[in-house]
Amino acid sequence: MEIIESIENMQRRADELRSAGHTISLVPTMGFLHEGHLELMRVAKKHSDKLVMSLFVNPTQFGPTEDYGQYPRDTEGDLEKALGVGVDMVFMPSVEEMYPEGSQTKVHVERVTQHLCGISRPTHFDGVTTVVAKLFNIVKPHLAVFGQKDFQQLTVISRMVMDLNMDIKILGVPTVREPDGLAMSSRNNYLSDDERKSALCLKKSLDLANKMFQEGERGAGIIRDAIESLIRDHPFTDIDYVSICDSTSLEDIGIMRDESLVALAVRVGKIRLIDNRVLRKN
Ligand code: AMP
């Protein structure tokens, strides 16, 4: 497994691979890898013959009061896991390499960034699209793989790729969960035992929404109220948003469609967790 820290070297290796006829896939990560990340790598490997993982905790996608400084890191463990799933190259630049003094360009996607997480994290998606666009120009992948756990992120990146005519296929991978249903996240480790129990309310509320929908409920407000009251019954929780929305535009809806997205962000103790589920008629 090659470890590459400089943009110049990564671009040169990407050119060499492309000239030799290889297809390159990219899985961007912020590290502290878990099974969810590894599943993305396995999917990427199936669709390409050279797999690049990027490992970069991107400061520009954290707000001024968010946990950039405390974001968990374990480079050694991450490299071991990457090797275990057959990653060919790890691109792990420094912050200075990615954002040298004088950088002043951002990629901004308009409407789909305005809903859900965009409301309480107004600068987050500009940070995401800018770093992902840079990674695409550095790694030059044919394919990039993202998790559906970050549904809005996947929507925003797909929109960017379409709007900027980037010649890259985007694949979304279903959310990988702990045996009890909690969506895997690098931040789960920070939950205390009692908070960890309460955190199950996210998955429980998505299941409740699905049950109500399958039993014929079509009022989005009624389903949202039921979710909010289920979450409030769990200690340590503080709802950031519960949204029932169009799964493409991410705009809130009043009446359930044949396909609708339920998306949640809930603070459990100090940790902000997100989860989502697309509801479709069975
Ligand atoms: P992160 O390191 O949190 O930036 O995540 C890197 C990639 O892994 C993103 O595309 C995430 O959507 C994806 N991811 C994170 N958690 C999960 C999960 N539980 N299941 C599937 N994909 C995930």
Short mmCIF file of C-alpha atoms and ligand atoms in Angstrom, two decimals:
data_model
loop_
_atom_site.label_atom_id
_atom_site.label_comp_id
_atom_site.label_asym_id
_atom_site.label_seq_id
_atom_site.Cartn_x
_atom_site.Cartn_y
_atom_site.Cartn_z
CA MET A 1 0.00 0.00 0.00
CA GLU A 2 1.46 3.34 -1.05
CA ILE A 3 1.18 6.29 1.32
CA ILE A 4 1.24 9.63 -0.43
CA GLU A 5 1.35 12.98 1.32
CA SER A 6 2.02 15.46 -1.47
CA ILE A 7 -0.50 16.64 -4.06
CA GLU A 8 2.16 16.58 -6.76
CA ASN A 9 3.01 12.92 -6.14
CA MET A 10 -0.64 11.89 -5.99
CA GLN A 11 -1.39 13.62 -9.30
CA ARG A 12 1.63 12.01 -10.93
CA ARG A 13 0.64 8.52 -9.71
CA ALA A 14 -2.96 9.10 -10.86
CA ASP A 15 -1.69 10.05 -14.34
CA GLU A 16 0.51 6.94 -14.44
CA LEU A 17 -2.40 4.69 -13.45
CA ARG A 18 -4.71 6.25 -16.01
CA SER A 19 -2.07 5.95 -18.77
CA ALA A 20 -1.64 2.28 -17.91
CA GLY A 21 -5.40 1.79 -18.42
CA HIS A 22 -6.43 1.38 -14.77
CA THR A 23 -9.74 2.57 -13.37
CA ILE A 24 -9.33 4.57 -10.16
CA SER A 25 -11.85 4.77 -7.35
CA LEU A 26 -11.71 7.20 -4.44
CA VAL A 27 -13.19 6.86 -0.96
CA PRO A 28 -12.79 10.16 0.91
CA THR A 29 -12.65 9.79 4.70
CA MET A 30 -11.74 11.77 7.79
CA GLY A 31 -10.28 8.64 9.35
CA PHE A 32 -11.02 6.83 12.63
CA LEU A 33 -12.26 4.09 10.35
CA HIS A 34 -15.13 1.77 11.21
CA GLU A 35 -17.06 -0.93 9.32
CA GLY A 36 -19.11 1.74 7.49
CA HIS A 37 -15.97 3.17 5.91
CA LEU A 38 -14.63 -0.31 5.14
CA GLU A 39 -17.86 -1.24 3.36
CA LEU A 40 -17.38 1.80 1.09
CA MET A 41 -13.88 0.53 0.27
CA ARG A 42 -15.16 -2.96 -0.56
CA VAL A 43 -17.78 -1.52 -2.91
CA ALA A 44 -15.20 0.78 -4.51
CA LYS A 45 -12.83 -2.17 -5.06
CA LYS A 46 -15.53 -4.12 -6.87
CA HIS A 47 -15.96 -1.26 -9.34
CA SER A 48 -12.34 -0.35 -10.05
CA ASP A 49 -8.90 -1.88 -10.12
CA LYS A 50 -7.05 0.78 -8.11
CA LEU A 51 -8.54 2.02 -4.85
CA VAL A 52 -7.40 5.29 -3.31
CA MET A 53 -8.55 6.23 0.17
CA SER A 54 -8.06 9.80 1.31
CA LEU A 55 -7.49 10.45 4.98
CA PHE A 56 -7.90 14.12 5.83
CA VAL A 57 -9.76 15.81 8.68
CA ASN A 58 -10.94 18.81 6.70
CA PRO A 59 -10.96 21.94 8.87
CA THR A 60 -13.13 23.97 6.48
CA GLN A 61 -16.19 21.78 6.98
CA PHE A 62 -16.25 22.38 10.75
CA GLY A 63 -17.97 25.49 12.11
CA PRO A 64 -16.14 27.74 14.61
CA THR A 65 -17.90 26.11 17.59
CA GLU A 66 -17.66 22.52 16.29
CA ASP A 67 -15.35 19.66 17.21
CA TYR A 68 -12.44 19.99 14.72
CA GLY A 69 -9.84 19.96 17.50
CA GLN A 70 -11.50 17.01 19.26
CA TYR A 71 -12.25 14.97 16.13
CA PRO A 72 -10.96 11.43 16.87
CA ARG A 73 -7.76 10.39 15.10
CA ASP A 74 -5.90 7.07 14.84
CA THR A 75 -3.66 7.16 11.78
CA GLU A 76 -1.82 3.94 12.61
CA GLY A 77 -5.05 1.97 13.17
CA ASP A 78 -6.56 3.47 10.01
CA LEU A 79 -3.60 2.43 7.85
CA GLU A 80 -3.83 -1.11 9.20
CA LYS A 81 -7.56 -1.31 8.41
CA ALA A 82 -7.03 0.19 4.95
CA LEU A 83 -4.37 -2.42 4.22
CA GLY A 84 -6.75 -5.14 5.44
CA VAL A 85 -9.44 -4.25 2.87
CA GLY A 86 -6.98 -3.92 0.01
CA VAL A 87 -6.60 -0.15 -0.39
CA ASP A 88 -3.88 0.49 -2.98
CA MET A 89 -2.99 4.06 -2.04
CA VAL A 90 -3.69 6.31 0.92
CA PHE A 91 -3.60 10.03 0.19
CA MET A 92 -3.03 11.81 3.50
CA PRO A 93 -2.02 15.44 3.01
CA SER A 94 -1.39 18.01 5.74
CA VAL A 95 -3.72 20.98 6.20
CA GLU A 96 -0.97 23.26 4.80
CA GLU A 97 -0.67 21.08 1.70
CA MET A 98 -4.42 21.30 1.02
CA TYR A 99 -4.90 24.94 2.00
CA PRO A 100 -1.68 26.89 1.39
CA GLU A 101 -1.67 30.54 2.28
CA GLY A 102 -3.48 32.55 -0.34
CA SER A 103 -6.21 29.94 -1.08
CA GLN A 104 -9.41 31.83 -1.80
CA THR A 105 -11.65 29.62 -3.92
CA LYS A 106 -14.75 27.76 -2.76
CA VAL A 107 -17.26 25.50 -4.46
CA HIS A 108 -20.80 26.39 -3.43
CA VAL A 109 -23.89 24.33 -4.25
CA GLU A 110 -27.04 26.39 -3.80
CA ARG A 111 -30.46 25.01 -2.92
CA VAL A 112 -29.87 21.48 -1.61
CA THR A 113 -27.42 22.87 0.95
CA GLN A 114 -30.09 25.13 2.48
CA HIS A 115 -32.10 22.41 4.22
CA LEU A 116 -31.47 19.77 6.95
CA CYS A 117 -27.88 20.11 8.26
CA GLY A 118 -27.36 23.30 6.22
CA ILE A 119 -29.60 25.23 8.63
CA SER A 120 -27.55 24.69 11.79
CA ARG A 121 -24.23 24.23 9.91
CA PRO A 122 -24.34 27.07 7.37
CA THR A 123 -20.71 26.79 6.22
CA HIS A 124 -20.40 22.99 6.36
CA PHE A 125 -21.29 22.03 2.80
CA ASP A 126 -19.06 24.67 1.20
CA GLY A 127 -16.22 23.02 3.11
CA VAL A 128 -17.29 19.58 1.90
CA THR A 129 -17.76 20.47 -1.77
CA THR A 130 -14.53 22.45 -1.88
CA VAL A 131 -12.42 19.67 -0.38
CA VAL A 132 -14.10 16.96 -2.47
CA ALA A 133 -13.60 18.98 -5.68
CA LYS A 134 -9.93 19.37 -4.74
CA LEU A 135 -9.62 15.63 -4.01
CA PHE A 136 -11.20 14.87 -7.39
CA ASN A 137 -8.60 17.09 -9.11
CA ILE A 138 -5.78 15.48 -7.14
CA VAL A 139 -6.74 11.78 -7.26
CA LYS A 140 -8.43 11.96 -10.70
CA PRO A 141 -10.82 9.07 -9.95
CA HIS A 142 -13.26 7.52 -12.42
CA LEU A 143 -15.53 6.68 -9.50
CA ALA A 144 -16.03 8.03 -5.97
CA VAL A 145 -17.98 6.26 -3.22
CA PHE A 146 -19.91 7.93 -0.38
CA GLY A 147 -22.19 6.70 2.42
CA GLN A 148 -25.95 7.20 2.39
CA LYS A 149 -25.67 7.85 6.11
CA ASP A 150 -24.70 11.38 5.08
CA PHE A 151 -27.62 11.56 2.67
CA GLN A 152 -27.46 15.31 2.16
CA GLN A 153 -23.70 15.16 1.54
CA LEU A 154 -24.27 12.54 -1.16
CA THR A 155 -27.01 14.71 -2.71
CA VAL A 156 -24.84 17.83 -2.63
CA ILE A 157 -21.83 16.07 -4.17
CA SER A 158 -23.94 14.44 -6.87
CA ARG A 159 -25.36 17.89 -7.70
CA MET A 160 -21.86 19.42 -7.84
CA VAL A 161 -20.63 16.67 -10.17
CA MET A 162 -23.63 17.15 -12.46
CA ASP A 163 -23.51 20.94 -12.46
CA LEU A 164 -19.75 21.17 -13.03
CA ASN A 165 -19.73 18.34 -15.61
CA MET A 166 -17.15 16.38 -13.64
CA ASP A 167 -16.51 13.10 -15.43
CA ILE A 168 -16.78 11.00 -12.26
CA LYS A 169 -19.37 8.40 -11.30
CA ILE A 170 -20.76 8.80 -7.77
CA LEU A 171 -21.92 5.70 -5.90
CA GLY A 172 -23.89 5.73 -2.63
CA VAL A 173 -23.62 2.85 -0.15
CA PRO A 174 -26.37 1.98 2.39
CA THR A 175 -25.74 2.86 6.03
CA VAL A 176 -23.83 0.26 8.03
CA ARG A 177 -25.23 -0.16 11.55
CA GLU A 178 -24.21 -1.66 14.88
CA PRO A 179 -26.09 -4.90 15.72
CA ASP A 180 -28.63 -2.89 17.76
CA GLY A 181 -29.31 -0.48 14.87
CA LEU A 182 -27.20 2.56 15.75
CA ALA A 183 -25.63 3.95 12.57
CA MET A 184 -21.86 3.59 12.78
CA SER A 185 -20.04 6.88 13.25
CA SER A 186 -16.56 7.92 14.31
CA ARG A 187 -18.28 10.05 16.97
CA ASN A 188 -20.16 7.13 18.65
CA ASN A 189 -17.10 6.37 20.80
CA TYR A 190 -17.64 9.63 22.64
CA LEU A 191 -21.07 8.55 23.98
CA SER A 192 -21.28 7.42 27.62
CA ASP A 193 -23.06 4.09 28.25
CA ASP A 194 -26.33 5.83 29.12
CA GLU A 195 -26.10 8.19 26.14
CA ARG A 196 -25.35 5.23 23.89
CA LYS A 197 -28.67 3.67 25.01
CA SER A 198 -30.55 6.90 24.34
CA ALA A 199 -28.91 7.21 20.92
CA LEU A 200 -30.98 4.25 19.76
CA CYS A 201 -33.93 6.66 19.54
CA LEU A 202 -32.71 7.75 16.10
CA LYS A 203 -33.09 4.30 14.55
CA LYS A 204 -36.26 3.63 16.57
CA SER A 205 -37.86 6.79 15.25
CA LEU A 206 -37.01 5.91 11.64
CA ASP A 207 -38.61 2.50 12.19
CA LEU A 208 -41.68 4.16 13.70
CA ALA A 209 -41.95 6.52 10.72
CA ASN A 210 -41.74 3.58 8.34
CA LYS A 211 -44.39 1.65 10.28
CA MET A 212 -46.79 4.60 10.26
CA PHE A 213 -46.22 5.14 6.54
CA GLN A 214 -46.67 1.46 5.65
CA GLU A 215 -49.90 1.42 7.72
CA GLY A 216 -51.25 4.24 5.57
CA GLU A 217 -50.38 7.49 7.37
CA ARG A 218 -49.79 10.20 4.75
CA GLY A 219 -49.58 13.32 6.93
CA ALA A 220 -45.90 14.22 7.16
CA GLY A 221 -46.61 16.49 10.15
CA ILE A 222 -48.25 13.64 12.04
CA ILE A 223 -45.28 11.34 11.45
CA ARG A 224 -42.86 14.13 12.40
CA ASP A 225 -44.73 14.80 15.68
CA ALA A 226 -44.60 11.09 16.54
CA ILE A 227 -40.84 11.01 15.90
CA GLU A 228 -40.22 14.11 18.00
CA SER A 229 -42.19 12.76 20.92
CA LEU A 230 -40.37 9.39 20.75
CA ILE A 231 -37.01 11.18 20.80
CA ARG A 232 -38.03 13.48 23.67
CA ASP A 233 -38.88 10.39 25.73
CA HIS A 234 -35.17 9.50 25.70
CA PRO A 235 -32.86 11.23 28.20
CA PHE A 236 -29.87 13.40 27.13
CA THR A 237 -31.47 14.16 23.73
CA ASP A 238 -31.89 17.54 22.09
CA ILE A 239 -33.42 17.64 18.61
CA ASP A 240 -31.61 19.72 15.98
CA TYR A 241 -34.10 18.81 13.24
CA VAL A 242 -36.57 16.17 12.16
CA SER A 243 -37.35 16.62 8.49
CA ILE A 244 -39.67 14.77 6.20
CA CYS A 245 -38.79 15.92 2.75
CA ASP A 246 -38.52 15.30 -0.96
CA SER A 247 -35.63 12.89 -1.47
CA THR A 248 -34.19 14.94 -4.36
CA SER A 249 -34.76 18.61 -3.51
CA LEU A 250 -34.67 17.98 0.29
CA GLU A 251 -37.55 20.47 0.67
CA ASP A 252 -40.01 19.69 3.47
CA ILE A 253 -43.30 18.12 2.36
CA GLY A 254 -46.77 18.13 3.93
CA ILE A 255 -48.12 14.96 2.34
CA MET A 256 -46.05 11.80 2.05
CA ARG A 257 -44.98 10.90 -1.50
CA ASP A 258 -44.43 7.40 -2.91
CA GLU A 259 -40.81 8.09 -1.96
CA SER A 260 -39.92 10.51 0.86
CA LEU A 261 -36.86 11.04 3.02
CA VAL A 262 -36.96 11.12 6.80
CA ALA A 263 -33.79 12.78 8.09
CA LEU A 264 -32.81 13.53 11.68
CA ALA A 265 -30.09 15.28 13.61
CA VAL A 266 -30.15 14.83 17.37
CA ARG A 267 -27.67 15.90 19.98
CA VAL A 268 -27.16 13.12 22.54
CA GLY A 269 -25.22 14.65 25.39
CA LYS A 270 -22.59 16.70 23.56
CA ILE A 271 -22.50 14.49 20.46
CA ARG A 272 -24.54 15.41 17.38
CA LEU A 273 -25.77 12.32 15.55
CA ILE A 274 -27.55 12.06 12.20
CA ASP A 275 -29.54 9.30 10.55
CA ASN A 276 -32.06 8.96 7.75
CA ARG A 277 -34.27 6.56 5.90
CA VAL A 278 -35.99 6.71 2.52
CA LEU A 279 -39.62 5.60 2.90
CA ARG A 280 -41.14 3.77 -0.05
CA LYS A 281 -44.37 1.83 -0.29
CA ASN A 282 -43.69 -1.89 0.35
P1 AMP B 1 -16.33 10.52 7.40
O1 AMP B 1 -15.01 9.90 7.71
O2 AMP B 1 -17.25 10.59 8.56
O3 AMP B 1 -16.20 11.82 6.64
O4 AMP B 1 -17.04 9.53 6.39
C1 AMP B 1 -16.42 9.12 5.21
C2 AMP B 1 -17.42 8.41 4.35
O5 AMP B 1 -17.92 7.28 5.06
C3 AMP B 1 -18.64 9.27 3.99
O6 AMP B 1 -18.99 9.02 2.63
C4 AMP B 1 -19.69 8.77 4.94
O7 AMP B 1 -21.01 8.94 4.43
C5 AMP B 1 -19.34 7.30 5.02
N1 AMP B 1 -19.90 6.70 6.23
C6 AMP B 1 -19.73 7.12 7.52
N2 AMP B 1 -20.44 6.34 8.37
C7 AMP B 1 -21.05 5.39 7.60
C8 AMP B 1 -21.91 4.29 7.88
N3 AMP B 1 -22.30 4.00 9.12
N4 AMP B 1 -22.35 3.54 6.84
C9 AMP B 1 -21.97 3.84 5.57
N5 AMP B 1 -21.15 4.85 5.24
C10 AMP B 1 -20.70 5.62 6.23
#
